[in-house]
CSV table of C-alpha atoms and ligand atoms in Angstrom, one decimal:
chain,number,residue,atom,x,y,z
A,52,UNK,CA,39.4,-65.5,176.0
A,53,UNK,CA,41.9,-67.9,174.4
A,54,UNK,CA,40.9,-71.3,173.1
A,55,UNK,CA,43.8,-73.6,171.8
A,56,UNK,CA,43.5,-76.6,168.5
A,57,UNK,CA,45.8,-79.2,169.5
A,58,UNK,CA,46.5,-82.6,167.9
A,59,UNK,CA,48.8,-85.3,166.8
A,60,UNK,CA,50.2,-83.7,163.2
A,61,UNK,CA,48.4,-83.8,160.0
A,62,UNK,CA,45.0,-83.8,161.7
A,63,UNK,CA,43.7,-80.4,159.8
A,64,UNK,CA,44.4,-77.9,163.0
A,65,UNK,CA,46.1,-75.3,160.5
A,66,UNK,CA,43.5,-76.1,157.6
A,67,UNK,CA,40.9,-75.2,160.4
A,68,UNK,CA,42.0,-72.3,162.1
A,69,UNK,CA,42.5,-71.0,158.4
A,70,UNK,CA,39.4,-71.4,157.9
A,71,UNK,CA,38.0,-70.0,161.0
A,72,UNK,CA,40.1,-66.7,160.1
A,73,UNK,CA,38.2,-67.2,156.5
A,74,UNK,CA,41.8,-67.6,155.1
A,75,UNK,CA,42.6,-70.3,152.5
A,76,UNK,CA,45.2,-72.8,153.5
A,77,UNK,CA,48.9,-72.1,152.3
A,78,UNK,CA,50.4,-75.6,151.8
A,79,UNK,CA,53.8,-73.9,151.4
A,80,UNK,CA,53.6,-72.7,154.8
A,81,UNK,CA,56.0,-76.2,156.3
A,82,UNK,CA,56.7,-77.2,159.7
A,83,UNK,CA,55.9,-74.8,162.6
A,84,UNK,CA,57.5,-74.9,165.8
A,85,UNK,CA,55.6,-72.0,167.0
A,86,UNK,CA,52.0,-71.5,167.4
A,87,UNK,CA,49.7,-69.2,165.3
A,88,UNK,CA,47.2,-66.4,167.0
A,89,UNK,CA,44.0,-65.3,165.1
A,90,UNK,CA,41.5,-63.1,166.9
A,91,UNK,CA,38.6,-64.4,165.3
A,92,UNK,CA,34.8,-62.4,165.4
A,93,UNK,CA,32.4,-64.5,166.8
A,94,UNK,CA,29.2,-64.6,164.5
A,95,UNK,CA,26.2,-63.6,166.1
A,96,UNK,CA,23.1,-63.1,163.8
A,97,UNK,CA,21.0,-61.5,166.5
A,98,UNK,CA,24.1,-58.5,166.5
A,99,UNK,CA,23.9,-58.4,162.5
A,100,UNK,CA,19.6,-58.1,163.3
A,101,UNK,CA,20.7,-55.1,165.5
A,102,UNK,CA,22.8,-53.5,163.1
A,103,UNK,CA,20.2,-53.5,160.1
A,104,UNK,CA,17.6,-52.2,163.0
A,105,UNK,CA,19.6,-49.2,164.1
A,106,UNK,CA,22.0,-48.8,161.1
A,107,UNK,CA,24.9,-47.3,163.4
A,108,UNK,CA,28.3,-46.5,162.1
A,109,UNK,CA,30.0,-49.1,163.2
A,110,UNK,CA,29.2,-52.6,164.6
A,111,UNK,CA,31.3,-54.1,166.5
A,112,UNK,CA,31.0,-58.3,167.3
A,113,UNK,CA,32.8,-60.0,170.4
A,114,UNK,CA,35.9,-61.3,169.5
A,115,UNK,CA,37.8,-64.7,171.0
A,116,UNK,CA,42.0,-65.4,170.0
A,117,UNK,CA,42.4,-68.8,168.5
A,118,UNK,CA,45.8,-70.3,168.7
A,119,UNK,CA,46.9,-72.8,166.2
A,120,UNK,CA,49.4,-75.1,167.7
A,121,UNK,CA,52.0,-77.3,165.6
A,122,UNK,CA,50.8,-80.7,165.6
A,123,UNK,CA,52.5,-83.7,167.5
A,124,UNK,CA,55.3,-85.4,165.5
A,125,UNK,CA,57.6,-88.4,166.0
A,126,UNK,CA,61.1,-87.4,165.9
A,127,UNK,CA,64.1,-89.1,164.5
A,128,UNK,CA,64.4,-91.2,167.9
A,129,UNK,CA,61.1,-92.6,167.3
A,130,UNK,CA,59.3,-90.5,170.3
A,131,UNK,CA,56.8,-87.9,170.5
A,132,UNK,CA,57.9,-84.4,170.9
A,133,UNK,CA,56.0,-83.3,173.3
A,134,UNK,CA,57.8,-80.3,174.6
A,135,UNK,CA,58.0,-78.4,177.9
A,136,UNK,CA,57.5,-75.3,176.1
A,137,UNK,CA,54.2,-76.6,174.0
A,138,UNK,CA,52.9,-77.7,177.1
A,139,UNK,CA,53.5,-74.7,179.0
A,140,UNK,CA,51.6,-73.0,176.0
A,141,UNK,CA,49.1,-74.9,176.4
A,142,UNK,CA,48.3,-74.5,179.7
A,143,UNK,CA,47.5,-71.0,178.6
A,144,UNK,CA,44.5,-71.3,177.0
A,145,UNK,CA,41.3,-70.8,178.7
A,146,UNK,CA,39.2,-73.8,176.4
A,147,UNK,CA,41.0,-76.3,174.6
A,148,UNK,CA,40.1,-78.3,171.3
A,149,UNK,CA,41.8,-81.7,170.4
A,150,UNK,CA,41.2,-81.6,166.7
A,151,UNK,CA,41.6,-85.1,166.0
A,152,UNK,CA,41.7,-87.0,162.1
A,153,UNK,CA,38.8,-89.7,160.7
A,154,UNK,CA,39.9,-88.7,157.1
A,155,UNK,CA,41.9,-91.2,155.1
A,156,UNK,CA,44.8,-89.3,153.2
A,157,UNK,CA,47.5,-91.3,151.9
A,158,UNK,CA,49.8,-88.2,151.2
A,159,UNK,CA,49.9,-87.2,154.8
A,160,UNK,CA,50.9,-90.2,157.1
A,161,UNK,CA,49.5,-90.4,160.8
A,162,UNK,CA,52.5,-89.9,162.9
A,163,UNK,CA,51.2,-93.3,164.9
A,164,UNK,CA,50.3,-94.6,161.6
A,165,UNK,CA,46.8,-95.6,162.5
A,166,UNK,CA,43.3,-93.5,161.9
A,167,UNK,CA,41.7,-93.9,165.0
A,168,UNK,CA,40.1,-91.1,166.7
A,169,UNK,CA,39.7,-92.6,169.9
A,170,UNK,CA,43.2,-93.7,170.6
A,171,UNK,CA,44.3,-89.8,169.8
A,172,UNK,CA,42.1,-88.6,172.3
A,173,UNK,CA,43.3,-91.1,174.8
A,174,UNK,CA,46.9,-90.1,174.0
A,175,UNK,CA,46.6,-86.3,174.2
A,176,UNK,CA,44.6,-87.2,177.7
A,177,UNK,CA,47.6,-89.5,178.7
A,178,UNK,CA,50.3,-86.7,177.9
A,179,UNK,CA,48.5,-83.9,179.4
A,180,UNK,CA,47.3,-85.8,182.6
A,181,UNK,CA,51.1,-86.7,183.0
A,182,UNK,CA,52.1,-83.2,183.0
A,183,UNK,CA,49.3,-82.4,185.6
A,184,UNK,CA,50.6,-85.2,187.7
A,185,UNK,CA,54.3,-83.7,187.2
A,186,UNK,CA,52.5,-80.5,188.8
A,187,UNK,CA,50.7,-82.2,191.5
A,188,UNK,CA,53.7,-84.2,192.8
A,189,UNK,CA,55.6,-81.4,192.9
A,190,UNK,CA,53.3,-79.2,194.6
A,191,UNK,CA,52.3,-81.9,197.4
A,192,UNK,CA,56.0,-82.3,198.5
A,193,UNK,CA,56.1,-77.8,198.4
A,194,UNK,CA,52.6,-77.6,200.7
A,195,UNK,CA,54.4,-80.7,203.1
A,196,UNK,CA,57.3,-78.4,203.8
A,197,UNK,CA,55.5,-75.0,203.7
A,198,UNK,CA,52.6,-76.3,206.0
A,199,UNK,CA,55.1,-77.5,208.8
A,200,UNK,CA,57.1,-73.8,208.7
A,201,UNK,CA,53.8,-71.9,208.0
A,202,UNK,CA,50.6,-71.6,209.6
A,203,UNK,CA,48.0,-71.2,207.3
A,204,UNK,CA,44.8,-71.8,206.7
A,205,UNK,CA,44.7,-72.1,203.1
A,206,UNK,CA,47.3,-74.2,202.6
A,207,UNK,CA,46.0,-76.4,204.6
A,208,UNK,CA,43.0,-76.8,202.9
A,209,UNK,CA,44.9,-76.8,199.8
A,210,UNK,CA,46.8,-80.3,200.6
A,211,UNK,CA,43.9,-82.5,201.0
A,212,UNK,CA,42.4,-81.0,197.5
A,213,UNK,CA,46.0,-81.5,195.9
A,214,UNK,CA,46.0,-85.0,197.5
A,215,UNK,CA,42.3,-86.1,195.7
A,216,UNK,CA,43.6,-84.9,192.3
A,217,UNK,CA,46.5,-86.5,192.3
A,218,UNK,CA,45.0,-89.8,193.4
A,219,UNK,CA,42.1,-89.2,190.7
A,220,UNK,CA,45.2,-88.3,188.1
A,221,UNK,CA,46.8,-91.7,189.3
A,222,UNK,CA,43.9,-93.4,188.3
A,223,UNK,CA,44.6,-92.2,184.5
A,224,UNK,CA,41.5,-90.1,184.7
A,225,UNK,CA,41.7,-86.2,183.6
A,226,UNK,CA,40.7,-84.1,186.1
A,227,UNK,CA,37.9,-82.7,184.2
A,228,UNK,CA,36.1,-86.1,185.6
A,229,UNK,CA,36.9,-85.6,189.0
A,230,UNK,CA,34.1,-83.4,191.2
A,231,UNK,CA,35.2,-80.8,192.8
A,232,UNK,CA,32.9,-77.8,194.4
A,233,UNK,CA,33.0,-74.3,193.7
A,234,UNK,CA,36.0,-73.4,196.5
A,235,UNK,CA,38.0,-76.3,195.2
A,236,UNK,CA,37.8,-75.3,191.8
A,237,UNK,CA,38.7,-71.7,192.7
A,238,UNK,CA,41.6,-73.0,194.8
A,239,UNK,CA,43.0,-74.8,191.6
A,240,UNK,CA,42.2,-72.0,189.4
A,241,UNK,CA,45.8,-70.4,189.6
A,242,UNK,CA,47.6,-73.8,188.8
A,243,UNK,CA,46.5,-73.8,184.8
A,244,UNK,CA,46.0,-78.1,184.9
A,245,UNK,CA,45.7,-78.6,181.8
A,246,UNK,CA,43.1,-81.6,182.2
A,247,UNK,CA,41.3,-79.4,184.2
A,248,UNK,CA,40.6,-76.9,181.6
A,249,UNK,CA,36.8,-77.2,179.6
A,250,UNK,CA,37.6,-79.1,176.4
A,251,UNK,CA,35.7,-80.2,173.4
A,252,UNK,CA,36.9,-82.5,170.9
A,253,UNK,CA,36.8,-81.9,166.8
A,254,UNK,CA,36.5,-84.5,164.5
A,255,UNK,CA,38.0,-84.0,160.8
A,256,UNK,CA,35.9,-86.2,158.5
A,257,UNK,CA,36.3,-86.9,155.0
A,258,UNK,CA,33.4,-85.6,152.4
A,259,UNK,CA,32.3,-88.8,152.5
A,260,UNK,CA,31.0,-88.9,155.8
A,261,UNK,CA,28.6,-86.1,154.9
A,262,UNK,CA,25.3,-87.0,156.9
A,263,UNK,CA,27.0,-89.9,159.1
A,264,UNK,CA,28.7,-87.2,161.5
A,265,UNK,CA,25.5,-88.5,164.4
A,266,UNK,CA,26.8,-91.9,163.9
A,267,UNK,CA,30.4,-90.9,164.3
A,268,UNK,CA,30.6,-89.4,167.1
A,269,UNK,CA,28.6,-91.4,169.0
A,270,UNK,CA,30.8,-94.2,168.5
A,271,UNK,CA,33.6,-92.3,169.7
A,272,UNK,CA,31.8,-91.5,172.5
A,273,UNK,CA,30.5,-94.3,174.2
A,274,UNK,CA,34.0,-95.1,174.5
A,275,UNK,CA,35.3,-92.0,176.1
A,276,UNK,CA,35.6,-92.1,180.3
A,277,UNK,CA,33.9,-88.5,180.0
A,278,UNK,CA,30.1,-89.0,178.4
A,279,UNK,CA,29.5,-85.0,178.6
A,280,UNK,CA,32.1,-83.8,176.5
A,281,UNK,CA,30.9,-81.8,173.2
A,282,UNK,CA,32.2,-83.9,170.1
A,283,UNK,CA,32.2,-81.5,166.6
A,284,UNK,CA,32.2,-82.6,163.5
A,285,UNK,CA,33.5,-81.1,160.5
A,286,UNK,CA,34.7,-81.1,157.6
A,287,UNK,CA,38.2,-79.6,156.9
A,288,UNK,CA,39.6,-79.9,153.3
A,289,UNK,CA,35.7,-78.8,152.0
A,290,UNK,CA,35.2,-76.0,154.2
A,291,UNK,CA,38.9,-74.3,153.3
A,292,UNK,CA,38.1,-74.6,150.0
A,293,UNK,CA,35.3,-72.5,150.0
A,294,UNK,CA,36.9,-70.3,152.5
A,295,UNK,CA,37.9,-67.8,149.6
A,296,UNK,CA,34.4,-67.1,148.4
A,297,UNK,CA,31.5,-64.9,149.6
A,298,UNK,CA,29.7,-65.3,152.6
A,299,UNK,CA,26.3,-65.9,150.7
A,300,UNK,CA,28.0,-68.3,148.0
A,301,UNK,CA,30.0,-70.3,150.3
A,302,UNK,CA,25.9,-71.3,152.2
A,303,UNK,CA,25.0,-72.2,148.7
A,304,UNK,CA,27.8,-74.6,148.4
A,305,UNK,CA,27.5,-75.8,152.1
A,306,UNK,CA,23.7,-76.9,151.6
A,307,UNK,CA,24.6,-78.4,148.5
A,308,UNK,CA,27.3,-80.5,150.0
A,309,UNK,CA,24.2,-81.1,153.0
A,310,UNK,CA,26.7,-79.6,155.9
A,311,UNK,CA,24.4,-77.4,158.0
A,312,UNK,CA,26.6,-75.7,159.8
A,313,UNK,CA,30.0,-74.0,159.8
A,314,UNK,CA,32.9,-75.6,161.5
A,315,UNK,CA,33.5,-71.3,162.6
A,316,UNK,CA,29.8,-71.2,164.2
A,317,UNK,CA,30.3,-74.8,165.5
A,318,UNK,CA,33.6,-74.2,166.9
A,319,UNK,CA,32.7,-71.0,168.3
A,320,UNK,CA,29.0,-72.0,169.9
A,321,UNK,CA,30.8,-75.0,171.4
A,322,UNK,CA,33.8,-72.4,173.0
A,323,UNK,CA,31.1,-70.4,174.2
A,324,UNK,CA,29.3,-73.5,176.2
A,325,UNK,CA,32.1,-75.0,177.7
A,326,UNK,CA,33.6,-71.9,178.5
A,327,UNK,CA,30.3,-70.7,180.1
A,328,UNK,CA,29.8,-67.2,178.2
A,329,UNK,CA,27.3,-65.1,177.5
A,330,UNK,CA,26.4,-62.2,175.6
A,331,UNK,CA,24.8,-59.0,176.1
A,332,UNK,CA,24.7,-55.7,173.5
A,333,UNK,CA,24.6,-52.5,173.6
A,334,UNK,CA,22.8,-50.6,170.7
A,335,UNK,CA,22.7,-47.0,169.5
A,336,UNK,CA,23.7,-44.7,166.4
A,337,UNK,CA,27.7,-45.0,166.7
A,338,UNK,CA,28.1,-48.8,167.3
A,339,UNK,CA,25.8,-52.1,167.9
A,340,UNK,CA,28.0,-54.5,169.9
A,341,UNK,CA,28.2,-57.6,171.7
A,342,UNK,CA,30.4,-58.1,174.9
A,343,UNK,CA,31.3,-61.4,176.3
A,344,UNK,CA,30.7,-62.1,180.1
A,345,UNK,CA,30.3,-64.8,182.0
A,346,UNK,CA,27.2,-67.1,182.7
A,347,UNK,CA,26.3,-65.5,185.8
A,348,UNK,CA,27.4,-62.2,186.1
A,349,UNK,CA,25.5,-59.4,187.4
A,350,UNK,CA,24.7,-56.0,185.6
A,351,UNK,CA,27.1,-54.0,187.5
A,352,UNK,CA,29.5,-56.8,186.8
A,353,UNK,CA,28.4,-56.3,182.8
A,354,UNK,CA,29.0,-52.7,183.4
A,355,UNK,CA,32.8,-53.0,184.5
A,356,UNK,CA,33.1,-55.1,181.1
A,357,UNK,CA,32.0,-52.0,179.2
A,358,UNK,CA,34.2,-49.9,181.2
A,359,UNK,CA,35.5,-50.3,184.9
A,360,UNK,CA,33.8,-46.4,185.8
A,361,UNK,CA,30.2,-47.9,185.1
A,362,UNK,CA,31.5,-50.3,187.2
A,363,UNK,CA,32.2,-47.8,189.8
A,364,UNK,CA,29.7,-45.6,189.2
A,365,UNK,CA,26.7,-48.1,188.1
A,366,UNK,CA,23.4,-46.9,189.0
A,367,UNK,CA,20.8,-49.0,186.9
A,368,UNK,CA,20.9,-51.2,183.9
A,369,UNK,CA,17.9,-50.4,180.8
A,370,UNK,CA,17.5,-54.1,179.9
A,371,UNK,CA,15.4,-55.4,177.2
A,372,UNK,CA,15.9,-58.9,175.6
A,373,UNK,CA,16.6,-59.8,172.6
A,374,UNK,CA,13.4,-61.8,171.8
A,375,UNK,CA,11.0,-59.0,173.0
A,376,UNK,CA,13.0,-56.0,171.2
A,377,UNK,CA,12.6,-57.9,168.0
A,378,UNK,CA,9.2,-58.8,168.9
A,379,UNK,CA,7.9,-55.4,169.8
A,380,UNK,CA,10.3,-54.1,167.0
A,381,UNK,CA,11.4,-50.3,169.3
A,382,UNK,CA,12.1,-49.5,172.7
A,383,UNK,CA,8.8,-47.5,173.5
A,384,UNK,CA,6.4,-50.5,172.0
A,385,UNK,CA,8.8,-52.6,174.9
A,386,UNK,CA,8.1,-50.0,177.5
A,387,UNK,CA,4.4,-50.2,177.0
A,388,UNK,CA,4.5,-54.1,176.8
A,389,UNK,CA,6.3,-53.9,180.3
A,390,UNK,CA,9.1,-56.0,178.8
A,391,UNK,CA,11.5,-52.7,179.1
A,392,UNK,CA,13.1,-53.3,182.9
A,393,UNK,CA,14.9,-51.1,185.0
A,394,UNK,CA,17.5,-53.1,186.9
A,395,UNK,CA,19.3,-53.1,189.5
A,396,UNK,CA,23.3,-53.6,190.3
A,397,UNK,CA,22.5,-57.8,191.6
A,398,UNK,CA,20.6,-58.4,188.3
A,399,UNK,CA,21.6,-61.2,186.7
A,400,UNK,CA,22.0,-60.9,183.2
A,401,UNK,CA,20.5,-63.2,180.4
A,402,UNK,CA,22.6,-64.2,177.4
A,403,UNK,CA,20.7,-61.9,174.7
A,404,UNK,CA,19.9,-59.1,177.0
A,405,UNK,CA,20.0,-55.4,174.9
A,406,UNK,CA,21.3,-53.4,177.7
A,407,UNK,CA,21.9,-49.6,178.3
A,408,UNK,CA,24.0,-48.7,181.8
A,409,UNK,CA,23.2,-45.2,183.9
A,410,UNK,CA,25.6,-44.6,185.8
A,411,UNK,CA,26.9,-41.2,187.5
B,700,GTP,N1,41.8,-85.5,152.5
B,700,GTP,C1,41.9,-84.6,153.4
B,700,GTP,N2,43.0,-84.0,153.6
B,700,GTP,C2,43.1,-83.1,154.6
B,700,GTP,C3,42.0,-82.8,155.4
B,700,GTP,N3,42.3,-81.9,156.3
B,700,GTP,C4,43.6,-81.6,156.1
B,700,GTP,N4,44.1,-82.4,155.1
B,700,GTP,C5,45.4,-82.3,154.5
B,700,GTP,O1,46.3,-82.8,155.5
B,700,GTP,C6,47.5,-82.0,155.5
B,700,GTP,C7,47.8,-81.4,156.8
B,700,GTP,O2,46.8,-80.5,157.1
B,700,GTP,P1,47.0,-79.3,158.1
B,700,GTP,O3,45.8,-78.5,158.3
B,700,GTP,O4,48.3,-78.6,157.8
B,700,GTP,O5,47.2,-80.2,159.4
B,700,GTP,P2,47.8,-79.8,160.8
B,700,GTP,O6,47.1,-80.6,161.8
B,700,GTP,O7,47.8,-78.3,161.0
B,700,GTP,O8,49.3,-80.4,160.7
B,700,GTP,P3,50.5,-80.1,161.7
B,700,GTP,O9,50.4,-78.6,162.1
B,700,GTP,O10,51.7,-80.4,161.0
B,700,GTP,O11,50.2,-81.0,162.9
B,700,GTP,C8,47.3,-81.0,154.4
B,700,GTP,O12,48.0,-81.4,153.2
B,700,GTP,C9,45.8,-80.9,154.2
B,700,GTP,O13,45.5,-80.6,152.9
B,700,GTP,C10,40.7,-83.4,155.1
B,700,GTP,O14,39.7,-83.2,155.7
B,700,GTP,N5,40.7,-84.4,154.1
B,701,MG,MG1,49.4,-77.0,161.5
């Protein structure tokens, strides 16, 4: 999985993404044209719980690839350089972030010259929606010609789908906002619209905002056309700072400064929801680790993430959760409580579920 921080410039992307990758920024670093990869390990206490209980030789957490891309600019001509190629990275990503700027810093201009989190989101919308409608366009006049020399059935579903989201996309709404069923969306699935894609939005505040984040983002909010997307908070320049020291230290200085959470867990937890992941673990003497699936996958689908022959060869899947391993503390206290299931290949597994696969 691949989640994307994209922006007008100077809005923190790079001093986040440091810090996600628990790097401290390097101001030297300049002007990027190119965007930056981290895989970063997703935190997961419950795995770290695991690891203490069965002290293996290795644990090993899910992990997600964060890209850092170089912010918008103005160039010389007084225009945005939004790029082909930025966009065509962008498409790529399976979550996107707009990390967008409330903190006043006189040393790094706006490139619109105006702090206003709200208008950047509306801008980042307008540019990516006109690159969908770029798509769209194009692909109506293709299916026209292909569905008169063709006959097929899918295409001709396909124009009347293409035809809703580019009137929805000529209504300046993202697509994100238009409902579409489960066969639509899998139809559009190949086509990587970028206002299609689950987004969140991250708000860079200044220290000063410490315990006003609520207030915040509501305002911004109740202004956007889209009243379910996840707004972050978080604090930037604070956070990298601390991104140097230990793990316990840098909690110590978090409470003190009264932020409760990590803009790595937030960031995270949020890619996770809109994404719609779970996880499962495994546990044993070598390794405790979580995989990543999807919301509703079965066991034998779990399996095939493990390794496509338990896939293949899936016969039943051990399952205990979470909750009730740490509650009954081992597997045979589970067994007796009749929390210890055997499952079956349609199971549907439960973010938190301790699973072990028999296959043949
Ligand atoms: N005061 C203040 N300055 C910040 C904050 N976050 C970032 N900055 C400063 O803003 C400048 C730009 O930060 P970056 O993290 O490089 O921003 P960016 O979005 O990656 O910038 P581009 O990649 O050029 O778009 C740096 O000098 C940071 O120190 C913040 O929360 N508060
Ligand atoms: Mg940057």
């Amino acid at each position: 999985m691949q989640i994307g921080l994209v922006g007008l410039q100077y809005t923190g992307k790079t001093t986040l993404f440091n810090t996600i990758a628990g790097k401290e920024t390097d101001i030297s670093a300049g002007l990027k044209e190119e965007a930056s990869i981290e895989v970063v390990k997703v935190p997961d206490e419950r795995l770290d719980k695991l690891t203490e209980i069965f002290n293996p030789k290795k644990q090993v957490n899910a992990t997600i690839e964060v890209f850092d891309f170089p912010g918008l600019r103005m160039s010389d001509d007084g225009k945005m350089n939004i790029t082909n190629a930025f966009l065509n990275s962008v498409k790529d990503n399976d979550a996107i972030f707009y990390v967008v700027r409330q903190f006043k810093n006189d040393a790094v201009p706006h490139p619109k010259n105006e702090i206003n989190p709200l208008k950047d989101i509306q801008y980042l919308d307008e540019e990516f929606l006109l690159y969908d409608l770029d798509f769209l366009e194009r692909r109506i006049e293709k299916l026209k010609r292909d569905v008169m020399k063709i006959k097929d059935d899918k295409l001709k579903k396909e124009l009347p789908l293409i035809e809703k989201c580019l009137k929805h996309a000529e209504e300046e709404k993202p697509l994100r906002t238009l409902y579409l069923d489960e066969n639509e969306r899998k139809l559009l699935s190949g086509y990587q619209l970028i206002t299609l894609k689950p987004l969140a939005i991250a708000i860079n505040l200044d220290e000063d905002s410490i315990g006003e984040e609520e207030k915040i983002i509501n305002e911004v909010k109740e202004n956007l056309i889209d009243k379910e997307i996840l707004v972050i908070p978080f604090f930037a320049k604070i956070e990298n700072e601390l991104a140097s020291l230990s793990e316990e230290d840098r909690m110590t200085f978090m409470e003190d400064y009264g932020i409760k959470e990590s803009a790595l867990s937030k960031i995270l937890r949020t890619a996770y929801n809109i994404l719609g992941l779970n996880s499962f673990f495994t546990v044993g003497e070598d390794e405790c680790r979580a995989w990543t699936i999807k919301e509703n996958f079965t066991a034998q689908q779990a399996a095939g993430v493990i390794h496509t022959d338990f896939f293949n060869k899936f016969i039943r899947a051990e399952v205990v959760h979470y909750e009730d391993f740490i509650k009954h503390g081992s597997f045979s206290k589970c067994k007796d409580e009749g929390v210890w299931r055997l499952e079956g290949k349609e199971y549907l597994v439960e973010d938190g579920d301790i699973m072990n696969i028999r296959h043949s």
